[in-house]
Short mmCIF file of C-alpha atoms in Angstrom, two decimals:
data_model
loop_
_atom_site.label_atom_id
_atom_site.label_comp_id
_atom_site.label_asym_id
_atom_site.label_seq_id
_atom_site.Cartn_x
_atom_site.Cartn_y
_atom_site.Cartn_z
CA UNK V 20 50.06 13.52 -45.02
CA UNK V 21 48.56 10.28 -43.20
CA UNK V 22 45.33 9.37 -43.12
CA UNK V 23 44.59 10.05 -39.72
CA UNK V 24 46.18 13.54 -39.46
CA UNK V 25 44.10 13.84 -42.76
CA UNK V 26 40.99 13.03 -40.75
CA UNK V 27 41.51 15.18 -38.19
CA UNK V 28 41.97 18.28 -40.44
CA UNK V 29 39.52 17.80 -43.21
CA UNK V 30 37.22 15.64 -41.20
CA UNK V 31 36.65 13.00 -43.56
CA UNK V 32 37.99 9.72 -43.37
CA UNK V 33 38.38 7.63 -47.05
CA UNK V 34 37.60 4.31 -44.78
CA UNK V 35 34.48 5.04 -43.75
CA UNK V 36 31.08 5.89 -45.94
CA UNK V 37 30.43 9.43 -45.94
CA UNK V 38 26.93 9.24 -44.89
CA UNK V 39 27.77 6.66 -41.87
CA UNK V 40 30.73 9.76 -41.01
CA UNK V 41 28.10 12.00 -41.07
CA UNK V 42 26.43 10.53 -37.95
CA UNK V 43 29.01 9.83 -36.29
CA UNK V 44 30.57 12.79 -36.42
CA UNK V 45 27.45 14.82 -35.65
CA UNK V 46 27.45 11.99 -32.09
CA UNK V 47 31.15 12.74 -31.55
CA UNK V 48 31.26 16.48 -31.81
CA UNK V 49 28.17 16.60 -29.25
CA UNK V 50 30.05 14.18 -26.69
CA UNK V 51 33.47 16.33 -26.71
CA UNK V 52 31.78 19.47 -26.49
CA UNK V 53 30.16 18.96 -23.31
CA UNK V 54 32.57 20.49 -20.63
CA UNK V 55 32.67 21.59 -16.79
CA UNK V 56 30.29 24.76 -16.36
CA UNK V 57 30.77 26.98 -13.49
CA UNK V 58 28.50 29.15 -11.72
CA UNK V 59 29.56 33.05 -11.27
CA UNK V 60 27.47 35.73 -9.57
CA UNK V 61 28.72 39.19 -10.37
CA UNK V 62 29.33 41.37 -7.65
CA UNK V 63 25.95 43.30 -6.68
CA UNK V 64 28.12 45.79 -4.91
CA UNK V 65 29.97 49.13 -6.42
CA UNK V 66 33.27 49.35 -6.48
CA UNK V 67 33.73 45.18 -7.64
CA UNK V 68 35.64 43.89 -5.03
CA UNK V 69 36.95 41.90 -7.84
CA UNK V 70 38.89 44.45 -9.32
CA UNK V 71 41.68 45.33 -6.71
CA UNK V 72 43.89 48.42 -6.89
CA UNK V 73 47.45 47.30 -5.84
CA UNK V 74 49.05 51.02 -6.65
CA UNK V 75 46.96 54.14 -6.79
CA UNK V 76 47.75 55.11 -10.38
CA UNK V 77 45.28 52.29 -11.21
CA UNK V 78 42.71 54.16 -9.79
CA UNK V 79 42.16 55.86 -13.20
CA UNK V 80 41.81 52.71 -15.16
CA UNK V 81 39.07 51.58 -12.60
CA UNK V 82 35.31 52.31 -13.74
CA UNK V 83 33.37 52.76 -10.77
CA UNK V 84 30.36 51.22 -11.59
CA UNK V 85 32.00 48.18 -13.88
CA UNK V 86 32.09 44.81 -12.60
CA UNK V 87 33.51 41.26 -13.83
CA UNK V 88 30.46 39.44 -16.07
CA UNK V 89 30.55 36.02 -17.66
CA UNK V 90 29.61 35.84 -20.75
CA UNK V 91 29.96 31.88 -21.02
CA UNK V 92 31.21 28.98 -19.76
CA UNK V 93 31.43 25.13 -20.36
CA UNK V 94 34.57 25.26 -22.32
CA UNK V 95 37.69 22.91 -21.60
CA UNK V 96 40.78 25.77 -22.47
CA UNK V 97 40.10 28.34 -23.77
CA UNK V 98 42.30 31.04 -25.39
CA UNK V 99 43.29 33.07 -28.28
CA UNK V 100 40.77 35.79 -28.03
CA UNK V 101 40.08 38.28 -30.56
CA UNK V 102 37.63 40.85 -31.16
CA UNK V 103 36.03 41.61 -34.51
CA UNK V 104 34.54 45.37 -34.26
CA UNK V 105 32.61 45.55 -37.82
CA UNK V 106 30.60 42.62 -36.98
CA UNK V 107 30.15 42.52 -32.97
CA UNK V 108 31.45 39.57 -32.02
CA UNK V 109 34.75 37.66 -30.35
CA UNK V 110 36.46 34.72 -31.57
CA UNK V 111 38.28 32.73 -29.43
CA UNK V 112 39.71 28.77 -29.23
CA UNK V 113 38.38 25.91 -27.12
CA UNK V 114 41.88 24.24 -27.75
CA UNK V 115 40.88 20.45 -26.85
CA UNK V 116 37.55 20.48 -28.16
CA UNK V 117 39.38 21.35 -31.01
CA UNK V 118 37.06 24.63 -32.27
CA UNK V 119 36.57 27.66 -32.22
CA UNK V 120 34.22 29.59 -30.79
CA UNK V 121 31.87 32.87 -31.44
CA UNK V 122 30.18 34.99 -28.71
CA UNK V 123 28.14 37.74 -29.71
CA UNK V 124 27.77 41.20 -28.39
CA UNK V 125 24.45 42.17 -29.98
CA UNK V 126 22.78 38.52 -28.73
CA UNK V 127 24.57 37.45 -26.10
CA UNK V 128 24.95 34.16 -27.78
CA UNK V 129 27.74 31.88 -28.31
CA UNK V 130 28.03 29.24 -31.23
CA UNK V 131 30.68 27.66 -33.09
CA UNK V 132 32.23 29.31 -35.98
CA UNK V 133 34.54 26.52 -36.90
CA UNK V 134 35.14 22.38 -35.55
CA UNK V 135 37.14 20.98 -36.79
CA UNK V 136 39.72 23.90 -35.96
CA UNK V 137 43.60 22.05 -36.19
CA UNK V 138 43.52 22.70 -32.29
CA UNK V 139 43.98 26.65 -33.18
CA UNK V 140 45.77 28.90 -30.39
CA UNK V 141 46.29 32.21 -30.72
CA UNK V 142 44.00 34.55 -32.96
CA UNK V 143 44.49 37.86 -34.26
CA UNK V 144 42.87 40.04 -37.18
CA UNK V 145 45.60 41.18 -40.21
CA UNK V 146 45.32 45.22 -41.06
CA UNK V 147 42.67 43.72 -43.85
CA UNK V 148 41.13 42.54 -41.18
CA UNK V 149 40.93 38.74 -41.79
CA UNK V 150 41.27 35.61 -39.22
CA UNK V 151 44.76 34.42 -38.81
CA UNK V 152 45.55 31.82 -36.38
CA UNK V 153 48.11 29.50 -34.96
CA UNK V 154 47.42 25.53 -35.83
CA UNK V 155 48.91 23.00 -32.96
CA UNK V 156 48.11 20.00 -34.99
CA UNK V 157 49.10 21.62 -38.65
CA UNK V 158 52.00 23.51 -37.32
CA UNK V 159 51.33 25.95 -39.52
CA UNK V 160 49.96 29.67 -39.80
CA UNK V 161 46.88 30.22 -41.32
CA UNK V 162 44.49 33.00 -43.24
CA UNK V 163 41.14 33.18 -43.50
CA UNK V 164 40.00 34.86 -46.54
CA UNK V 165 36.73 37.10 -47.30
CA UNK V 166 35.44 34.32 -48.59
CA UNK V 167 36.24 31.64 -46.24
CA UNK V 168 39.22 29.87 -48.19
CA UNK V 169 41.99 28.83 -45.67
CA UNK V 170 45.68 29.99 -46.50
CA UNK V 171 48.73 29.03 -45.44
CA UNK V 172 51.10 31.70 -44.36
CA UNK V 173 54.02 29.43 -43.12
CA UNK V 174 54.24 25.94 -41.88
CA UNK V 175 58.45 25.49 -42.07
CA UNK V 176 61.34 26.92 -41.35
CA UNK V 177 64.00 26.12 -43.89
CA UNK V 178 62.45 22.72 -44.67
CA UNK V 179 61.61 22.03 -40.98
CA UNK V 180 58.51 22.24 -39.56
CA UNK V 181 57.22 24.59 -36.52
CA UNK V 182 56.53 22.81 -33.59
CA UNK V 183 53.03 24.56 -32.68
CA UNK V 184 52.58 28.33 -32.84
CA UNK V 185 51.27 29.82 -29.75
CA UNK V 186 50.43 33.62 -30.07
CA UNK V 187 50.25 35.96 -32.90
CA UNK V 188 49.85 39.97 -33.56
CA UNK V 189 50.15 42.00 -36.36
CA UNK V 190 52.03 45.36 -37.14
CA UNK V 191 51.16 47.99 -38.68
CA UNK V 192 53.63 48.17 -41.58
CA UNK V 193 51.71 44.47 -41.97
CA UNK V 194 54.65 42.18 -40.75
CA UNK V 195 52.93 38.94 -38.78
CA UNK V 196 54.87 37.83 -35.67
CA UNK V 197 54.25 34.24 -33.91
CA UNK V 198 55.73 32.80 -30.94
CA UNK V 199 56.59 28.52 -31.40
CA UNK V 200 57.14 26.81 -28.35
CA UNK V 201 56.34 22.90 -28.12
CA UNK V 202 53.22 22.81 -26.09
CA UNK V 203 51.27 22.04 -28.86
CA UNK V 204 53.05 18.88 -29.65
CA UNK V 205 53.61 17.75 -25.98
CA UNK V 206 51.27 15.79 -25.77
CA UNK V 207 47.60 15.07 -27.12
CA UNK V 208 45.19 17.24 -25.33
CA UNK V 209 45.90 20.49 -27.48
CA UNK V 210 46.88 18.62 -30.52
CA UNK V 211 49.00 15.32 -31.83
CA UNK V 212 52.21 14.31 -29.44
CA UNK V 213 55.03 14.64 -32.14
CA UNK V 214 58.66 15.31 -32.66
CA UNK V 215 60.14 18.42 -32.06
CA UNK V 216 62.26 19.49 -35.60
CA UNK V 217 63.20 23.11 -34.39
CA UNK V 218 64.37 25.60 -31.26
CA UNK V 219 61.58 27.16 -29.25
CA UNK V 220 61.24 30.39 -31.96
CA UNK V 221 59.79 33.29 -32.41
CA UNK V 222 59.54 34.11 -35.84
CA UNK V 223 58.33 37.70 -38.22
CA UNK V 224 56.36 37.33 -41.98
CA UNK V 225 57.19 40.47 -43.80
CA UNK V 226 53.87 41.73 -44.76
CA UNK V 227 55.08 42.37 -48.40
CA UNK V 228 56.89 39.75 -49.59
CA UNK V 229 55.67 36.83 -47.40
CA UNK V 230 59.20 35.99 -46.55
CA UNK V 231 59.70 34.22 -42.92
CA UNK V 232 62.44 35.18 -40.78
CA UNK V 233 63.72 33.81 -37.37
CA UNK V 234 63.20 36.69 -35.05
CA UNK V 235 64.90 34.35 -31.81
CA UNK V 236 65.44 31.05 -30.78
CA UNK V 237 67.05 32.27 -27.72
CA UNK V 238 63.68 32.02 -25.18
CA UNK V 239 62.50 29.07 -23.15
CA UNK V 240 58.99 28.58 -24.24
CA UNK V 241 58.21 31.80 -26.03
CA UNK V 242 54.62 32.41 -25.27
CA UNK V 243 52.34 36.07 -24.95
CA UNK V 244 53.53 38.53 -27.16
CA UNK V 245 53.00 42.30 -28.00
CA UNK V 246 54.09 45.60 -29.05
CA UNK V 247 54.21 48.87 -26.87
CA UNK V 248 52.04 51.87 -28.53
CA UNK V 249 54.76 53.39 -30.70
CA UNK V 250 55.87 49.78 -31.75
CA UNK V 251 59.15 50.62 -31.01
CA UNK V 252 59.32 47.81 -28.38
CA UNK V 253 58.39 44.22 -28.71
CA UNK V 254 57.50 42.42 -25.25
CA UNK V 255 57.80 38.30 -25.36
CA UNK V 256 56.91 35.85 -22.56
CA UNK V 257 59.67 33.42 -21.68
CA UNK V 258 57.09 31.22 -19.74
CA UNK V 259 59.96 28.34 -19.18
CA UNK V 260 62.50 30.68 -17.80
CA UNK V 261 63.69 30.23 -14.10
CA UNK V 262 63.20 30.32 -11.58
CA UNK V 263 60.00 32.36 -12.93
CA UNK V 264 58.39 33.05 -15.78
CA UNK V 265 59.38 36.76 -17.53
CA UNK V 266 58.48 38.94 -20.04
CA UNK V 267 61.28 40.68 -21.85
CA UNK V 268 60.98 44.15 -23.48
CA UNK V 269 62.90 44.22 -26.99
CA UNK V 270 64.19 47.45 -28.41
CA UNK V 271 63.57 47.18 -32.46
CA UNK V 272 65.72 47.93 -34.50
CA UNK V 273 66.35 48.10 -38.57
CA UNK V 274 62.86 49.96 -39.37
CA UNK V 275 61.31 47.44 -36.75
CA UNK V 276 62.27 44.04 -38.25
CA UNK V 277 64.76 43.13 -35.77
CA UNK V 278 65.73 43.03 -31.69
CA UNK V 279 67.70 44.82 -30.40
CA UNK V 280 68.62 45.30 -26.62
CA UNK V 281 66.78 43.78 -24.18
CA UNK V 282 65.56 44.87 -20.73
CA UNK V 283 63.36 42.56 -18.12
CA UNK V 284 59.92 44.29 -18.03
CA UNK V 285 57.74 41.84 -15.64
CA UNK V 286 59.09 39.28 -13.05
CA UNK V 287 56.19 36.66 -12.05
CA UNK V 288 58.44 36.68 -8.85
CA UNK V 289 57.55 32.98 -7.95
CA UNK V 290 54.22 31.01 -8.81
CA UNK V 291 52.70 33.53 -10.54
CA UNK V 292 52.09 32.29 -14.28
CA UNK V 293 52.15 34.41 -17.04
CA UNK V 294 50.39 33.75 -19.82
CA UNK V 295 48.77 35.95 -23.00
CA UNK V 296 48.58 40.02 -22.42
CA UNK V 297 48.16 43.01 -23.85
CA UNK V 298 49.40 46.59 -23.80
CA UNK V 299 46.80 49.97 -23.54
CA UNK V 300 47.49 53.08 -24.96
CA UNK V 301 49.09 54.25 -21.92
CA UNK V 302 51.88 51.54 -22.66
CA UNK V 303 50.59 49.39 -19.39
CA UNK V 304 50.91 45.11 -20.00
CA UNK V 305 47.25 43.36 -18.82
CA UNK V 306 49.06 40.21 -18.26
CA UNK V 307 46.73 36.62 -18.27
CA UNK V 308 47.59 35.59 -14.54
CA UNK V 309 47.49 32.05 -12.36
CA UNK V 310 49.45 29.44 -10.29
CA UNK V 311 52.00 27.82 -12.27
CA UNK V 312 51.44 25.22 -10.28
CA UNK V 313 53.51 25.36 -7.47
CA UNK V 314 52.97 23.13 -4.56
CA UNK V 315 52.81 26.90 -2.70
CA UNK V 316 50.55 28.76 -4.99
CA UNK V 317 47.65 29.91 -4.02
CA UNK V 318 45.38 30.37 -6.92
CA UNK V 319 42.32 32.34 -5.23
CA UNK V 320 45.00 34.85 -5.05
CA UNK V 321 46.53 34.64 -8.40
CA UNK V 322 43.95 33.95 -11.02
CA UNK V 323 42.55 36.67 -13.42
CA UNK V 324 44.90 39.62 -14.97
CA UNK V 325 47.80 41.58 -13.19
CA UNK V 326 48.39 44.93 -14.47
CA UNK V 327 51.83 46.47 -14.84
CA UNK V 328 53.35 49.58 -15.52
CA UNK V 329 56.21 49.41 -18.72
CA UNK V 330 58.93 49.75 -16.24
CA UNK V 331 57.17 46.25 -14.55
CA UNK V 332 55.54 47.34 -11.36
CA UNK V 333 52.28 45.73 -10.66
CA UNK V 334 49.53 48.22 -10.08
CA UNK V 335 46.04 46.47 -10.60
CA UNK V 336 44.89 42.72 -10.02
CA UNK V 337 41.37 41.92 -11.50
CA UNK V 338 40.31 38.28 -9.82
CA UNK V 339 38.46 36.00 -11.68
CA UNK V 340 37.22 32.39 -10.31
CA UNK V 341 39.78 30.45 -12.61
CA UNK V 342 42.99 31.00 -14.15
CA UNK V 343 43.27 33.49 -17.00
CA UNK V 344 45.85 32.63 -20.10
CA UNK V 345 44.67 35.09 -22.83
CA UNK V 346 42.76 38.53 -22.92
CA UNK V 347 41.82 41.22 -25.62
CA UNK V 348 40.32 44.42 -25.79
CA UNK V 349 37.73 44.98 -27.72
CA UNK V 350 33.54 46.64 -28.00
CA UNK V 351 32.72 49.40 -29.52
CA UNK V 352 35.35 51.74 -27.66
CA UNK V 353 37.98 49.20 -27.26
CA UNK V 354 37.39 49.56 -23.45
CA UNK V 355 36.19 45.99 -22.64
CA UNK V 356 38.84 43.77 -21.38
CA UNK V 357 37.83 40.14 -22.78
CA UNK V 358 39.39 37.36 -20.53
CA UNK V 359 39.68 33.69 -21.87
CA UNK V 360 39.63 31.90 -18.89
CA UNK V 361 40.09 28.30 -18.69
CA UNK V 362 36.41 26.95 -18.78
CA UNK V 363 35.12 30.76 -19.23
CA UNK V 364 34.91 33.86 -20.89
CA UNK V 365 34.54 37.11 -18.59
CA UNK V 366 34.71 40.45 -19.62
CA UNK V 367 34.80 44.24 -17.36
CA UNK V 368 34.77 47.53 -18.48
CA UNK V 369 37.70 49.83 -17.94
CA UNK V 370 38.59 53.13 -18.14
CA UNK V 371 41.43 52.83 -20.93
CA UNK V 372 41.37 51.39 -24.49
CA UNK V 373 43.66 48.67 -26.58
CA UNK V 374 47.13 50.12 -27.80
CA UNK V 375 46.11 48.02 -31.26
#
């Protein structure tokens, strides 16, 4: 490992005093966390306007008397949400300022809970319900023990390393499953700009034995992933396919360890860009929604979460004032949509619950 990579993990540099460090990195963390806030005035008005019903079977997902809140801003890109129940709070990644970040429910208040973060994407809880996370700069997967230690779950593929690992969920038989496109390792605003070593991948960690296994490496930029309720399906973004981004719907097979066929379960249909989603108990995708940017897009019109049906037709549209790549559900009912949006995090009420 070089120095400077070393630096930018650990946060200590073996050219510099410790004590002169100190300072400086108390100066440099203040300076990069200071980002764009935006104002947002919540809809004083029942139904929210915001939350638009595209087919009438989203009527009964609609709470009447919810609307869109902000629960903070002043972030650069946010994503990677995830919502920790026993302790009241989401976690989610400011990927250039390189941390991640805690909000509250019981305060309202949002701090960090870790900088220097290795650029960390996606988040999601294991069934012990500890942090694991996708590292850009790393390339690696990560655990977060009880007790704070850090360990690594994967960071190769036969002797190769990942390019950046994107999004992460967990199954129930324990099995970890990560998508690895390059976007990580593009360029360096959500990590270092390095070499690609492998195919965009999406790849499984058997939740006994640890052992990795390439799930595909036949997607262009694997992105959002998730599992219907019975986990009998596995849906993956292909957010470089063309002429539009897609999400395909995998049949499992071999006790779930495996795809099988596939079928096309969302179409962006143009410049819509799909992002992060998730799937409700009633086997519907909340899909993270924006402009891709196309010259033609119209993102006043696309930003915030689409909602489809499993069979892919688009029923609900919640609008939010910037684009939306990741969402969770989470609160005390699993009712509360979360919405990592670009600068922001907003959250709404709805009348359903998290598949997971």
């Amino acid at each position: 490992m070089n120095q400077e990579v070393k630096k930018k993990i650990t946060g200590f540099d073996a050219t510099r005093r410790t004590t002169l460090l100190g300072g400086l990195a108390l100066a440099t963390t203040a300076l990069s966390a200071k980002a764009q806030s935006f104002d947002f005035k919540a809809s004083q008005r029942y139904p929210d306007p915001n939350v638009q019903v595209l087919d009438k079977s989203f009527l009964k997902y609609r709470l009447y008397s919810s609307t869109v809140e902000q629960l903070a801003t002043g972030f650069r890109w946010v994503e990677g949400p995830v919502w920790f129940g026993d302790g009241r709070y989401l976690l989610f990644s400011d990927i250039p300022n390189n941390r991640i970040m805690r909000w509250d429910e019981v305060t309202g208040t949002t701090s960090v809970f870790r900088n220097p973060a290795n650029f960390t994407n996606g988040l999601a809880r294991d069934r012990q319900g500890r942090l694991i996370a996708c590292e850009h700069l790393t390339r690696r997967i990560t655990r977060t023990e009880y007790d704070g230690r850090i360990t690594v779950l994967a960071d190769n593929y036969n002797g190769k390393r990942f390019n950046s690992p994107n999004d992460i969920i967990c199954k129930s038989d324990g099995s970890i499953w990560f998508t690895d496109p390059p976007f990580g390792i593009a360029g360096e605003w959500e990590g270092d700009k390095q070499a690609s070593e492998l195919p965009h991948a999406v790849y499984r960690i058997d939740g006994q034995t640890g052992k990795l296994s390439l799930i595909t490496d036949a997607l262009a930029g694997p992105n959002g992933l998730a599992f219907s309720p019975d986990e009998k399906v596995i849906y993956i973004v292909e957010s470089r396919a063309t002429p539009n981004r897609v999400i395909w719907a995998y049949q499992l097979t071999d006790n779930g360890t495996k795809l099988g066929s596939r079928t096309l379960a969302v179409d962006a249909n143009g410049p819509g860009a799909i992002d992060g989603f998730k799937v409700d108990v009633d086997g519907n995708l909340w899909c993270g929604w924006g402009s891709n940017g196309a010259l033609d897009a119209n993102p006043s019109e696309l930003d915030g979460v689409r909602v489809f049906t499993p069979q892919g037709k688009a029923i609900g549209h919640i609008h939010l004032p910037e684009r939306c790549p990741n969402l969770v559900f989470g609160g005390a009912k699993k009712n509360r949509l979360f919405m990592a949006s670009s600068h922001s995090l907003y959250a709404v009420y709805v009348d359903t619950r998290g598949a997971v």
